[in-house]
PDB file of C-alpha atoms in Angstrom:
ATOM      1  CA  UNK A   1      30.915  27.823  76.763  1.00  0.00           C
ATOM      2  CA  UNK A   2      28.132  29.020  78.991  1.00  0.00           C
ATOM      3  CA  UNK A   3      28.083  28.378  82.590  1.00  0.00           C
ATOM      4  CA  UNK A   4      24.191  27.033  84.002  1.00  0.00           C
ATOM      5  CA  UNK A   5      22.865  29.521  85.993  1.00  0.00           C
ATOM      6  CA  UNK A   6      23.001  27.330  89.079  1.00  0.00           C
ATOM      7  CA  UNK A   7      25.552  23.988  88.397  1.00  0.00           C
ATOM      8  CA  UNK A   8      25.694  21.377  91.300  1.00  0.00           C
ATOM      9  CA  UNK A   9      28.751  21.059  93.167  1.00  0.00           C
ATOM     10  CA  UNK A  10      29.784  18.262  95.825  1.00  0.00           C
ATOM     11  CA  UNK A  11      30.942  19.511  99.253  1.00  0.00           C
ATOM     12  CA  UNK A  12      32.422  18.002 101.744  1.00  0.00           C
ATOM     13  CA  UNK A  13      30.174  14.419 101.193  1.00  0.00           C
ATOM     14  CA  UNK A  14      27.065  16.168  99.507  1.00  0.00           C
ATOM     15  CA  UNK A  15      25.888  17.352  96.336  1.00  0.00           C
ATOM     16  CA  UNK A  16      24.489  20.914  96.371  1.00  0.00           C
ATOM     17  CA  UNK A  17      23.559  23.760  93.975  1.00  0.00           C
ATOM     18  CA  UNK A  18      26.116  26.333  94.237  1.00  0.00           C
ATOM     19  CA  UNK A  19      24.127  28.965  95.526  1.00  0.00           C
ATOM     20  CA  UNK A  20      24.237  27.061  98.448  1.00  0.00           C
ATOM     21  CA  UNK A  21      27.404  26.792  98.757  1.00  0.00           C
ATOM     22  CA  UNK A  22      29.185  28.038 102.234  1.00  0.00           C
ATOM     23  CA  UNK A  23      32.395  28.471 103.714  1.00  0.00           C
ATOM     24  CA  UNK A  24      33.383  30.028 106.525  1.00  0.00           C
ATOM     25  CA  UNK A  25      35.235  33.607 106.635  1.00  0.00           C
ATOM     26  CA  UNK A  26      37.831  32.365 108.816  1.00  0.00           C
ATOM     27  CA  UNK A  27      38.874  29.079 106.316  1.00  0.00           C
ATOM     28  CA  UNK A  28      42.438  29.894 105.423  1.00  0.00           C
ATOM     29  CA  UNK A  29      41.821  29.286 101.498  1.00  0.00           C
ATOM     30  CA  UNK A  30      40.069  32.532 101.938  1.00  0.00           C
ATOM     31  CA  UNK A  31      42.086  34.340 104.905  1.00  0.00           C
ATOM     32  CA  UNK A  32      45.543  33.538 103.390  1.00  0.00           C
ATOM     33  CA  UNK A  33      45.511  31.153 100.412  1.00  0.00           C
ATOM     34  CA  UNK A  34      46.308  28.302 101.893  1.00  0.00           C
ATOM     35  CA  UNK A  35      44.735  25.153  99.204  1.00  0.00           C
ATOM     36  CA  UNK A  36      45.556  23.194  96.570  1.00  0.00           C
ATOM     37  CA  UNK A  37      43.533  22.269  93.128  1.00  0.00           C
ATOM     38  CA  UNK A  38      43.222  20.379  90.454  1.00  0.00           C
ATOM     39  CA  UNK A  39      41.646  21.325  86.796  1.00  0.00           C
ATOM     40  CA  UNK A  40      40.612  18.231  84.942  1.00  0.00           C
ATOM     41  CA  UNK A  41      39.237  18.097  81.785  1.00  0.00           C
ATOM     42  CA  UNK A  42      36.753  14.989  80.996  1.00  0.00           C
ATOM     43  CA  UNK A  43      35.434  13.985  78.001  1.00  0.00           C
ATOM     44  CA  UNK A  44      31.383  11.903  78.020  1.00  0.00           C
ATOM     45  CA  UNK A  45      31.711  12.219  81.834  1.00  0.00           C
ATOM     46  CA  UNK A  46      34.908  10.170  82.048  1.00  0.00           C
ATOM     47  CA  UNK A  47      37.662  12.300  83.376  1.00  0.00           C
ATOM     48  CA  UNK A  48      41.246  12.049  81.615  1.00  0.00           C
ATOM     49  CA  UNK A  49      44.886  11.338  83.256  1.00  0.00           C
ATOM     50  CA  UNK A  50      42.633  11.335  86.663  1.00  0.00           C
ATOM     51  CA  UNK A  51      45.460   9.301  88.551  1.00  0.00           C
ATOM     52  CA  UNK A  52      48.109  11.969  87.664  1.00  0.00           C
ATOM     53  CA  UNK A  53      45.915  14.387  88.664  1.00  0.00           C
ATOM     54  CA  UNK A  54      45.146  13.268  91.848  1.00  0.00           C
ATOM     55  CA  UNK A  55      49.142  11.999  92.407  1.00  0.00           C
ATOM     56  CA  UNK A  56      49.886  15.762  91.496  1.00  0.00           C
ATOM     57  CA  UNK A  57      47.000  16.820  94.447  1.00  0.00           C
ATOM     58  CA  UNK A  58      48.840  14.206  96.856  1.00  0.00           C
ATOM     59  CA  UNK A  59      52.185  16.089  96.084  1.00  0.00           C
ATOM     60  CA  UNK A  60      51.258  19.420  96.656  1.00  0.00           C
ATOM     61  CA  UNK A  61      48.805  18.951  99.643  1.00  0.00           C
ATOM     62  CA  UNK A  62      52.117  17.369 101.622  1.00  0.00           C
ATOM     63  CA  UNK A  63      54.275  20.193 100.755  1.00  0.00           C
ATOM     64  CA  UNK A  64      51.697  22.519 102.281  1.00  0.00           C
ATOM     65  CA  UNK A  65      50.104  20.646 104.814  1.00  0.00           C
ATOM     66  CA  UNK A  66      46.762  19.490 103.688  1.00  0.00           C
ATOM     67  CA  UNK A  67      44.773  16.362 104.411  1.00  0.00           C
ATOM     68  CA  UNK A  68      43.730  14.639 100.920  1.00  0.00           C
ATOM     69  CA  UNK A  69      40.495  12.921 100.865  1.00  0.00           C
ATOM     70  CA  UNK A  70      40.414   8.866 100.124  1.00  0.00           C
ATOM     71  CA  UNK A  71      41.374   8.530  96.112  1.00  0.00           C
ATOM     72  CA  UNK A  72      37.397   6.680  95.990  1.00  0.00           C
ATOM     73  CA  UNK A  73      35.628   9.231  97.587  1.00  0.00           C
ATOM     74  CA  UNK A  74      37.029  12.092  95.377  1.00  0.00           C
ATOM     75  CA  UNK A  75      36.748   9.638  92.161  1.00  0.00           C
ATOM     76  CA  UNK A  76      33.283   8.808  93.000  1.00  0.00           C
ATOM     77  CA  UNK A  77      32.160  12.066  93.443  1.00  0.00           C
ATOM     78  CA  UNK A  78      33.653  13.457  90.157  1.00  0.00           C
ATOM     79  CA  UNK A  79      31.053  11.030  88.652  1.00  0.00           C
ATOM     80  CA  UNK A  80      28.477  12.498  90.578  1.00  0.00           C
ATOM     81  CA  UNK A  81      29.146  16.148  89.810  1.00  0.00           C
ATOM     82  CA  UNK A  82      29.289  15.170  85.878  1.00  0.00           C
ATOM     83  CA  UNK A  83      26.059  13.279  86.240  1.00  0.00           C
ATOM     84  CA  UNK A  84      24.415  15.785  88.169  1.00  0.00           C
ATOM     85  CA  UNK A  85      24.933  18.536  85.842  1.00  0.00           C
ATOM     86  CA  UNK A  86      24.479  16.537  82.614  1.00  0.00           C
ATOM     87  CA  UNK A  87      28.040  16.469  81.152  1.00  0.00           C
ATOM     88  CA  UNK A  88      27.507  12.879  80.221  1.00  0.00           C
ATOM     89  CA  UNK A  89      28.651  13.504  76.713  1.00  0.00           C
ATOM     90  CA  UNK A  90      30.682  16.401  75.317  1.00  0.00           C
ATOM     91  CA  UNK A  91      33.796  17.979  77.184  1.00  0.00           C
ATOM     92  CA  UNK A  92      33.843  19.428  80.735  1.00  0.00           C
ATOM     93  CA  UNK A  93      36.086  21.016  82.554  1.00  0.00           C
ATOM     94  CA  UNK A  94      36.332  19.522  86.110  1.00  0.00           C
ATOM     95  CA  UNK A  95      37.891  21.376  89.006  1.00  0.00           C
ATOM     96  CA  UNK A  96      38.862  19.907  92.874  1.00  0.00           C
ATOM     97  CA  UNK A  97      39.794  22.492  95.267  1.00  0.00           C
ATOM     98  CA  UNK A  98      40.680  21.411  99.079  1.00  0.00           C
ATOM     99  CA  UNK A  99      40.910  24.356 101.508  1.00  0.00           C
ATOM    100  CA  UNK A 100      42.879  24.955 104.534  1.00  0.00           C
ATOM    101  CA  UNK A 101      39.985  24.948 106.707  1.00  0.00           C
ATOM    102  CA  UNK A 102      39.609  27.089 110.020  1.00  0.00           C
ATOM    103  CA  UNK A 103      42.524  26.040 111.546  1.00  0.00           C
ATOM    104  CA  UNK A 104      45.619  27.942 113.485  1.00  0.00           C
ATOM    105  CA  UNK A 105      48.230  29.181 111.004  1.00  0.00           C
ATOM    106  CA  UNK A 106      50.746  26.965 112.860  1.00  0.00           C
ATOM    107  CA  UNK A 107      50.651  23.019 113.651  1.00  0.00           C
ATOM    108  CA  UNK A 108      49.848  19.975 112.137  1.00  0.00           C
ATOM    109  CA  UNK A 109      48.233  19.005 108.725  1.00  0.00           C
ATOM    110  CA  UNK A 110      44.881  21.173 108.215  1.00  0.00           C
ATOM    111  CA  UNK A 111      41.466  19.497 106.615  1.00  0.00           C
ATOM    112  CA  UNK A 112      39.028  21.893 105.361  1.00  0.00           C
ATOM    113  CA  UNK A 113      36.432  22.261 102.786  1.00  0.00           C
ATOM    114  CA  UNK A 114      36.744  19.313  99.477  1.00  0.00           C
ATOM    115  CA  UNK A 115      35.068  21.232  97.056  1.00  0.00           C
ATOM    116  CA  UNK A 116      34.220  19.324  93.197  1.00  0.00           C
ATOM    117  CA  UNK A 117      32.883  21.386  90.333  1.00  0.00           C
ATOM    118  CA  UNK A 118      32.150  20.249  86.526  1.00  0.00           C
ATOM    119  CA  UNK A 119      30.665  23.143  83.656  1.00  0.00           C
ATOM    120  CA  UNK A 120      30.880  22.110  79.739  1.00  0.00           C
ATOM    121  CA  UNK A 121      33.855  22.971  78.187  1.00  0.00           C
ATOM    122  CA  UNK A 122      34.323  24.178  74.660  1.00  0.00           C
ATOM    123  CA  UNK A 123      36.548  22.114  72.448  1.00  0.00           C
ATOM    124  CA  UNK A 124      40.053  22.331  72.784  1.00  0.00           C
ATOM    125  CA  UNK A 125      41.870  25.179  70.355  1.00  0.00           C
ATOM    126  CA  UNK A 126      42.801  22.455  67.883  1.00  0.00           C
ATOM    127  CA  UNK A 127      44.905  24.286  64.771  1.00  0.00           C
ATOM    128  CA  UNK A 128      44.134  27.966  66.139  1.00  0.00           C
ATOM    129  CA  UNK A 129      47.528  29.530  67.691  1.00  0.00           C
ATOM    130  CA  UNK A 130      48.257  31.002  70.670  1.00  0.00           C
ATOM    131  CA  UNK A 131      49.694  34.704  70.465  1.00  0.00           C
ATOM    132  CA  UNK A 132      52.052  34.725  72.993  1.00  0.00           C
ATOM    133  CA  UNK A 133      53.883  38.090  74.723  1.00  0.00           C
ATOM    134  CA  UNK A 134      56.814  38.066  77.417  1.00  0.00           C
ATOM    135  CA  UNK A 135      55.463  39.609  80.967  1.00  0.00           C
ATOM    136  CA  UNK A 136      57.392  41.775  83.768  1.00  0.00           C
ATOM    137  CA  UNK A 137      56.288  39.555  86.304  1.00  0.00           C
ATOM    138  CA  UNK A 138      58.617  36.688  87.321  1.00  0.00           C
ATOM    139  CA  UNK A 139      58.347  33.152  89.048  1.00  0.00           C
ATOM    140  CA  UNK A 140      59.960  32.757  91.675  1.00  0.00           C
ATOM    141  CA  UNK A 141      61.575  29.324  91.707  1.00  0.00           C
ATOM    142  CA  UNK A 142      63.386  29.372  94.873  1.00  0.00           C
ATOM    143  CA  UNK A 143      59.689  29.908  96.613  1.00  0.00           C
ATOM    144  CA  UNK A 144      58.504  27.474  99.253  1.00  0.00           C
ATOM    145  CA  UNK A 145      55.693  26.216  96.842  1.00  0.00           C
ATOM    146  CA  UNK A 146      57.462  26.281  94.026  1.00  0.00           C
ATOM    147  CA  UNK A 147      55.789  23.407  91.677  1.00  0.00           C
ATOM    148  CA  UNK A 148      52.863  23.787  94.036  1.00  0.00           C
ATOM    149  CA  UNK A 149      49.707  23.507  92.073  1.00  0.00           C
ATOM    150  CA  UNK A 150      48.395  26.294  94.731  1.00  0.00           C
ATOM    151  CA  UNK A 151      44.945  28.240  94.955  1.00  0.00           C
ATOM    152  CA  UNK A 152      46.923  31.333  95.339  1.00  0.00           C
ATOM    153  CA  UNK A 153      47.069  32.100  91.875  1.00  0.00           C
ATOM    154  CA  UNK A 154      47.463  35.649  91.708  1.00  0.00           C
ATOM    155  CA  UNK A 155      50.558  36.411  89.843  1.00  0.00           C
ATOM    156  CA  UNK A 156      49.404  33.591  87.457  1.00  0.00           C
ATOM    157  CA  UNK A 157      46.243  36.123  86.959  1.00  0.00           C
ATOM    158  CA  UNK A 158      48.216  38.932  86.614  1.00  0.00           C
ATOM    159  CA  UNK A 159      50.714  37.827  84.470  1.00  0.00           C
ATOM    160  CA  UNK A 160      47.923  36.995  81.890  1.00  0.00           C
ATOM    161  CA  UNK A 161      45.993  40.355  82.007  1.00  0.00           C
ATOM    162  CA  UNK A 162      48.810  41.703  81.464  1.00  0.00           C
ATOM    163  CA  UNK A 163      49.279  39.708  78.373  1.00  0.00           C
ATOM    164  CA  UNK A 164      45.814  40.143  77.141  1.00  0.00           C
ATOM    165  CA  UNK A 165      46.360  43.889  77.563  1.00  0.00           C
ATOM    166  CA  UNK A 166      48.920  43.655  75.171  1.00  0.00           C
ATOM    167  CA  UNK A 167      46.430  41.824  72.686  1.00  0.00           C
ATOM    168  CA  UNK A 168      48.280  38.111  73.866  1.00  0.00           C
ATOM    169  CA  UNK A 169      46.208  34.982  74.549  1.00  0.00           C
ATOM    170  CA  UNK A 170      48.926  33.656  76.947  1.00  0.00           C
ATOM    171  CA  UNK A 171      51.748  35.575  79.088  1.00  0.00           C
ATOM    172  CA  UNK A 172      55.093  33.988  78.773  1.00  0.00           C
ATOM    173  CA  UNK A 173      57.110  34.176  82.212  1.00  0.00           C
ATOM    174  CA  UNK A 174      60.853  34.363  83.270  1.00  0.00           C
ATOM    175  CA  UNK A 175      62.292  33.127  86.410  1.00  0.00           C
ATOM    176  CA  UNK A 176      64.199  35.166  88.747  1.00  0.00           C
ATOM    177  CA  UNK A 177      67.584  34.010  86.644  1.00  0.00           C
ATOM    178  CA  UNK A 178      65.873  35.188  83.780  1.00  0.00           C
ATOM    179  CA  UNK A 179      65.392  31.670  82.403  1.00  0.00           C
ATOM    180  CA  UNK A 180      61.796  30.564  80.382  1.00  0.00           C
ATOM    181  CA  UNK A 181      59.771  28.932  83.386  1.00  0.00           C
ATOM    182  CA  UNK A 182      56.133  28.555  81.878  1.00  0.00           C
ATOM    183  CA  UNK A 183      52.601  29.937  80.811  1.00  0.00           C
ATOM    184  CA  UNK A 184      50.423  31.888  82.973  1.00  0.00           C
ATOM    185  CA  UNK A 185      48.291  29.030  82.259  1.00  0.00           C
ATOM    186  CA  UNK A 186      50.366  26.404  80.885  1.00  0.00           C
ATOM    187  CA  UNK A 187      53.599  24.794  79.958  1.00  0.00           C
ATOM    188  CA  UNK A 188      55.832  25.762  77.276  1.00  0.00           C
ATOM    189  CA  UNK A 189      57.422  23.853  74.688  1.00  0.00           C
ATOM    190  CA  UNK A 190      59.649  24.535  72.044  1.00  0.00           C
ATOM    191  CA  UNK A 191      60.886  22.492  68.997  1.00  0.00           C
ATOM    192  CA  UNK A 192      64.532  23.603  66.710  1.00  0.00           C
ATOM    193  CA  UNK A 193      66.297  20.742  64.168  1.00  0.00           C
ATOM    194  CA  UNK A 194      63.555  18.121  65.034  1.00  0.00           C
ATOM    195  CA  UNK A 195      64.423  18.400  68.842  1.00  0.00           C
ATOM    196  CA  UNK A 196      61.726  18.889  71.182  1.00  0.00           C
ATOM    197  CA  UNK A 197      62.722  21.119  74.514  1.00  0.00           C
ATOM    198  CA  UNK A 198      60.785  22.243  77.942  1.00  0.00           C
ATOM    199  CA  UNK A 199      61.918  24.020  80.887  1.00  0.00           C
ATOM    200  CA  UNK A 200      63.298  21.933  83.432  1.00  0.00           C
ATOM    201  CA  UNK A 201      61.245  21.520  86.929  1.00  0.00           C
ATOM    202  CA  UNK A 202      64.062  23.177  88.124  1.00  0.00           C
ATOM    203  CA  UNK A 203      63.191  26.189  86.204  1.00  0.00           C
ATOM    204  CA  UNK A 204      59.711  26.685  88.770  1.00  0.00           C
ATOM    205  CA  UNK A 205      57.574  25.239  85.970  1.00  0.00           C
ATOM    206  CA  UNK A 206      54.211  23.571  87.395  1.00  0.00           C
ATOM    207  CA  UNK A 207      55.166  20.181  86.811  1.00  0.00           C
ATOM    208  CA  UNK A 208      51.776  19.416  84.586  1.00  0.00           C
ATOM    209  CA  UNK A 209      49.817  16.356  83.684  1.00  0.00           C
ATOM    210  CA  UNK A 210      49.786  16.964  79.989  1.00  0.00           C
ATOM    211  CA  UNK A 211      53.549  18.042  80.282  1.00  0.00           C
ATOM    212  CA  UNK A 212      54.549  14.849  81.639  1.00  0.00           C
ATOM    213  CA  UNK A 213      51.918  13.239  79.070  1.00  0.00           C
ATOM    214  CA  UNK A 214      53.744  14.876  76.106  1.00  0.00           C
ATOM    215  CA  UNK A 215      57.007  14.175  77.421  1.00  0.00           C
ATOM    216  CA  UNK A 216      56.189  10.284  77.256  1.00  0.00           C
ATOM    217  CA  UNK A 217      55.232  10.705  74.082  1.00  0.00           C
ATOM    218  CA  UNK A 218      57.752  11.963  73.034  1.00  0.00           C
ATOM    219  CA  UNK A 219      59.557   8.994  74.231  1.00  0.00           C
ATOM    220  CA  UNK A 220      57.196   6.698  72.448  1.00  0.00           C
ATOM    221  CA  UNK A 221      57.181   8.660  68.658  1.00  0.00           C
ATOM    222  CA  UNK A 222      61.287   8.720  69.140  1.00  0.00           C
ATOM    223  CA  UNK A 223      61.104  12.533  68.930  1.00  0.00           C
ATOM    224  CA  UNK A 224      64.204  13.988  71.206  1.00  0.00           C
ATOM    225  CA  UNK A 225      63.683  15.863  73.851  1.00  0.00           C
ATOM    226  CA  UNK A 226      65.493  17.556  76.399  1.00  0.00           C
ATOM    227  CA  UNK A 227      64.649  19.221  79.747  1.00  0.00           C
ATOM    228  CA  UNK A 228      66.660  22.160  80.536  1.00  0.00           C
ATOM    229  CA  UNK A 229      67.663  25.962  80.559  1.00  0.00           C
ATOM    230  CA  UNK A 230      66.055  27.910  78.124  1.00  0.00           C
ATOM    231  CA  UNK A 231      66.064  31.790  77.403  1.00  0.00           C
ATOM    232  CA  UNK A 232      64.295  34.490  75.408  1.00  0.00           C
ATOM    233  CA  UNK A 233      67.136  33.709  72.675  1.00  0.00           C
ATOM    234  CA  UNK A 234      66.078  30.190  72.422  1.00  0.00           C
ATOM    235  CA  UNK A 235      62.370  31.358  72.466  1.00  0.00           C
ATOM    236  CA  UNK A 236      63.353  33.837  69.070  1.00  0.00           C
ATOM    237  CA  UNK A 237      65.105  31.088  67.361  1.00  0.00           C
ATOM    238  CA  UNK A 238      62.573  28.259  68.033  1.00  0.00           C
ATOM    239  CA  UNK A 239      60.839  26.714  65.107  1.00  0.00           C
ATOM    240  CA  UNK A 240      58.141  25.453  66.428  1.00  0.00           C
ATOM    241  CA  UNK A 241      56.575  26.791  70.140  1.00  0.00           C
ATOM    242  CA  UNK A 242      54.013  24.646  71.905  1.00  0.00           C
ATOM    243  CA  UNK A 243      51.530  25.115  75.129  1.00  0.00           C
ATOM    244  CA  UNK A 244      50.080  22.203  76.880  1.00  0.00           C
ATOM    245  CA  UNK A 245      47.617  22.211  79.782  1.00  0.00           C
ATOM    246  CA  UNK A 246      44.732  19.761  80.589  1.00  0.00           C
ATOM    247  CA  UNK A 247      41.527  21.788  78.657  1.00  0.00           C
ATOM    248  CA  UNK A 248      44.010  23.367  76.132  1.00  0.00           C
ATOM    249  CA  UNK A 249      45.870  20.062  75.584  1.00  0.00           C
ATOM    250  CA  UNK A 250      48.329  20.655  72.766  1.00  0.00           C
ATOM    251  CA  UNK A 251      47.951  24.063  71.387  1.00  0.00           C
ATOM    252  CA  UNK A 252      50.541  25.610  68.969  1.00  0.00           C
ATOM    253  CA  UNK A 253      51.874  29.383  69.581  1.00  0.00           C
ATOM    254  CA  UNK A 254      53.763  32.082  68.455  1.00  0.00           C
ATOM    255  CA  UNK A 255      55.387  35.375  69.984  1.00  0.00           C
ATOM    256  CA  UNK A 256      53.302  38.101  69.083  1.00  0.00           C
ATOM    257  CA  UNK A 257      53.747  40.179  65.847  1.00  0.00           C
ATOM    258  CA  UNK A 258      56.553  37.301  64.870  1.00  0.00           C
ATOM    259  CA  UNK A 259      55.169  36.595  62.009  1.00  0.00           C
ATOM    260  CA  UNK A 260      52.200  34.225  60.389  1.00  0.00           C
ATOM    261  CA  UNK A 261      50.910  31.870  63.167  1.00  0.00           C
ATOM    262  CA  UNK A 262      51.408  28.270  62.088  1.00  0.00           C
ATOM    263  CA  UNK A 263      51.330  24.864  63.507  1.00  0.00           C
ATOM    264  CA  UNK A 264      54.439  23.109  63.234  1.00  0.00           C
ATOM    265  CA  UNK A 265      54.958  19.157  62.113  1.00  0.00           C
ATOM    266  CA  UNK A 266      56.036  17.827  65.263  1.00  0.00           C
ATOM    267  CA  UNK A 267      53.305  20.301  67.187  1.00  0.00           C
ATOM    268  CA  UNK A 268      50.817  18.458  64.553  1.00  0.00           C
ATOM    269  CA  UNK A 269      51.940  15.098  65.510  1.00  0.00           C
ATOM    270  CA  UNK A 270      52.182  15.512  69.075  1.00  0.00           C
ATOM    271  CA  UNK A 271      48.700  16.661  69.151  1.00  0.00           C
ATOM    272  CA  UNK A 272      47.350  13.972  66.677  1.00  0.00           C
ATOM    273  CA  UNK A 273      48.803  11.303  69.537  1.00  0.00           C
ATOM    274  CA  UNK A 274      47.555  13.027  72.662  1.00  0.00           C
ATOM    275  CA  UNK A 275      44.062  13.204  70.916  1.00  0.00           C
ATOM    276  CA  UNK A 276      44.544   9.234  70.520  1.00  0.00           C
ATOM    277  CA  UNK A 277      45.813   8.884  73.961  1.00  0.00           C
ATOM    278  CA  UNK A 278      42.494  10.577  75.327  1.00  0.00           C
ATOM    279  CA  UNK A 279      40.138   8.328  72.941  1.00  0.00           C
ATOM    280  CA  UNK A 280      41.748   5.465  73.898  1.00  0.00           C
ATOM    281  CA  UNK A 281      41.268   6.400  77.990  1.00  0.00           C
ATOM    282  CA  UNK A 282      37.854   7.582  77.958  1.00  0.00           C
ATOM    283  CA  UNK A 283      35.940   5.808  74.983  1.00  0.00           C
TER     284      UNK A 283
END
């Protein structure tokens, strides 16, 4: 995927080219962190699972005290951005970021900048595996934004160099009771005697879009699942291990130096309905 040298962006009402983008030094999305996003991915300029997404922004924008532009504004404007940098066909990876704005630390909600961006996307990993590696850095599930799909993504950042460093493609992270929480950048699935596990939102996991997607699936193909505790044991002893996330969608992994990677059945089948799920939404 290659980024255009100068993509248009909508801001706050207006499309612009990002070079003339602005935001103040005092906004506290760049002072302190404070912001939510969303990471979409659409497919011929029709985003997928936009409602969820844009539930999931309502969610976290309450917890942290952000005021959420009307649901047909940011829709609207989604269009726009795809049209505007002609990601009419193919797959694009859309992103909405709202900002704290300059605003006092203390108070009231905040409204800052709405920020919309779209670049083409490659195609999603399809049969390759994910080499996956456990991380020292934890999640902290007792935190205050805890399921928070937050701009402060640091540790999220780290946590993946870290497992790239170690020749990974994704980090694998523990909470602080030592328990399987997520990705750096995604959920985690696992799959032992045809049953079909995930941490628990308990656990600190970002409660995803595709996660939830999958889970109804798995509801609908009469695959059991369960949502609960899960350790590095149950990790080493899974048959099958799964990531999901909205541009990697369904994406089969395995712990690094574990062994040949291979895609599992129920990985396979799960995938081969989410695929039909997003034809079916955006054809």
């Amino acid at each position: 995927m290659k980024m255009s040298a100068d993509p248009v962006i909508w801001c706050d009402g207006a499309l612009i080219p990002s070079c003339e983008f602005r935001i103040s030094p005092f906004d506290l999305g760049l002072t302190v962190g404070l912001g939510v996003f969303e990471t979409m991915a659409a497919y011929d300029g029709k985003v997928f699972a936009y409602s969820k997404h844009h539930s999931r922004l309502l969610q976290s924008a309450e917890i942290i005290g952000i005021d959420v532009p009307q649901r047909g504004i940011m829709e609207a404007a989604v269009a726009e951005v795809l049209m505007a940098n002609g990601l009419e066909n193919g797959r694009a990876r859309v992103r909405l970021t709202l900002t704290g704005g300059v605003n006092p630390l203390v108070g009231g909600n905040t409204a800052g900048a709405a920020i919309i961006t779209a670049v083409a996307a490659d195609p999603a990993p399809g049969d390759t595996v994910a080499r996956l590696a456990w991380v020292p850095q934890i999640l902290n599930e007792r935190a205050a934004c805890s399921g928070v799909k937050s701009i402060s993504y640091v540790e999220q950042v780290l946590a993946l160099r870290h497992a790239r460093l170690m020749g990974a493609d994704e980090a694998l992270i523990l909470n602080s009771r030592d328990r399987l929480a997520e990705g750096s950048m995604s959920n985690v699935f696992l799959v032992k005697d045809g049953v079909v596990r995930t941490p628990s939102l308990a656990s600190g996991c970002l409660p995803g879009v595709t996660r939830q997607l999958v889970i109804t699936l798995c509801n609908e193909l009469g695959l059991a699942l369960e949502q609960c505790e899960l350790g590095k044991q149950d990790v080493d002893d899974a048959h099958e291990i799964f990531l999901t996330s909205s541009l990697r969608e369904i994406q089969g992994g395995c712990l690094l130096g574990a062994g040949p990677p291979v895609v599992g059945d129920v990985t396979k089948q799960l995938a081969q309905a989410y695929g039909q799920l997003v034809r079916k939404e955006t054809s």
